[in-house]
Amino acid sequence: MSAPNAGRQSPDPENQSKAQQGSHAAPNDQGAGQEQTKDQLKNLESNPKGPLDDAAKAKTAKGEGNDSGKVGL
């Protein structure tokens, strides 16, 4: 072995354990995720409603106000 740290290099193929032998992992199919993402994006709204939108609208809505500004009550 020619590595400076002998323990960091893989053993020769004839000395490898059964777990180390065999075929390498197949690369991922890179195009499969793109089609799924496009399908998900088709059904999205351009600006979806947030979970607190209704509460914020109710809190900031103009109403009749309070009675402190009225005279003679």
GROMACS .gro file of C-alpha atoms in nm:
model
   73
    1MET     CA    1   0.000   0.000   0.000
    2SER     CA    2   0.126   0.343  -0.087
    3ALA     CA    3  -0.095   0.556   0.138
    4PRO     CA    4   0.084   0.751   0.412
    5ASN     CA    5  -0.160   0.618   0.672
    6ALA     CA    6  -0.180   0.245   0.614
    7GLY     CA    7  -0.513   0.200   0.791
    8ARG     CA    8  -0.696   0.443   0.563
    9GLN     CA    9  -0.671   0.255   0.235
   10SER     CA   10  -0.909  -0.020   0.125
   11PRO     CA   11  -0.763  -0.370   0.123
   12ASP     CA   12  -0.687  -0.543  -0.204
   13PRO     CA   13  -0.994  -0.707  -0.365
   14GLU     CA   14  -0.876  -1.057  -0.274
   15ASN     CA   15  -0.842  -0.955   0.093
   16GLN     CA   16  -1.177  -0.776   0.125
   17SER     CA   17  -1.455  -0.920   0.338
   18LYS     CA   18  -1.780  -1.034   0.177
   19ALA     CA   19  -1.949  -0.712   0.291
   20GLN     CA   20  -1.691  -0.508   0.102
   21GLN     CA   21  -1.706  -0.714  -0.215
   22GLY     CA   22  -1.977  -0.693  -0.477
   23SER     CA   23  -2.119  -0.426  -0.699
   24HIS     CA   24  -2.110  -0.060  -0.616
   25ALA     CA   25  -2.423   0.135  -0.538
   26ALA     CA   26  -2.609   0.257  -0.844
   27PRO     CA   27  -2.620   0.634  -0.898
   28ASN     CA   28  -2.950   0.809  -0.835
   29ASP     CA   29  -3.190   0.876  -1.120
   30GLN     CA   30  -3.154   1.253  -1.138
   31GLY     CA   31  -3.452   1.319  -1.367
   32ALA     CA   32  -3.716   1.146  -1.155
   33GLY     CA   33  -3.736   1.416  -0.890
   34GLN     CA   34  -3.785   1.698  -1.139
   35GLU     CA   35  -4.110   1.559  -1.277
   36GLN     CA   36  -4.251   1.505  -0.930
   37THR     CA   37  -4.160   1.860  -0.829
   38LYS     CA   38  -4.331   2.007  -1.135
   39ASP     CA   39  -4.649   1.814  -1.056
   40GLN     CA   40  -4.648   1.948  -0.701
   41LEU     CA   41  -4.596   2.307  -0.817
   42LYS     CA   42  -4.892   2.294  -1.059
   43ASN     CA   43  -5.142   2.272  -0.772
   44LEU     CA   44  -4.999   2.553  -0.559
   45GLU     CA   45  -5.159   2.893  -0.524
   46SER     CA   46  -4.942   3.191  -0.612
   47ASN     CA   47  -4.968   3.338  -0.262
   48PRO     CA   48  -5.123   3.089  -0.021
   49LYS     CA   49  -5.315   3.201   0.286
   50GLY     CA   50  -5.117   3.186   0.610
   51PRO     CA   51  -5.244   3.031   0.934
   52LEU     CA   52  -5.271   3.369   1.110
   53ASP     CA   53  -5.419   3.574   0.826
   54ASP     CA   54  -5.776   3.549   0.954
   55ALA     CA   55  -5.677   3.644   1.310
   56ALA     CA   56  -5.474   3.943   1.190
   57LYS     CA   57  -5.759   4.063   0.971
   58ALA     CA   58  -6.005   4.038   1.262
   59LYS     CA   59  -5.772   4.226   1.498
   60THR     CA   60  -5.705   4.512   1.258
   61ALA     CA   61  -6.055   4.548   1.113
   62LYS     CA   62  -6.225   4.882   1.165
   63GLY     CA   63  -6.533   4.860   1.377
   64GLU     CA   64  -6.749   5.104   1.567
   65GLY     CA   65  -6.463   5.173   1.805
   66ASN     CA   66  -6.490   5.237   2.176
   67ASP     CA   67  -6.707   5.482   2.365
   68SER     CA   68  -6.427   5.702   2.504
   69GLY     CA   69  -6.440   5.950   2.215
   70LYS     CA   70  -6.814   6.010   2.233
   71VAL     CA   71  -6.946   6.302   2.432
   72GLY     CA   72  -7.250   6.279   2.655
   73LEU     CA   73  -7.268   5.909   2.728
   0.00000   0.00000   0.00000
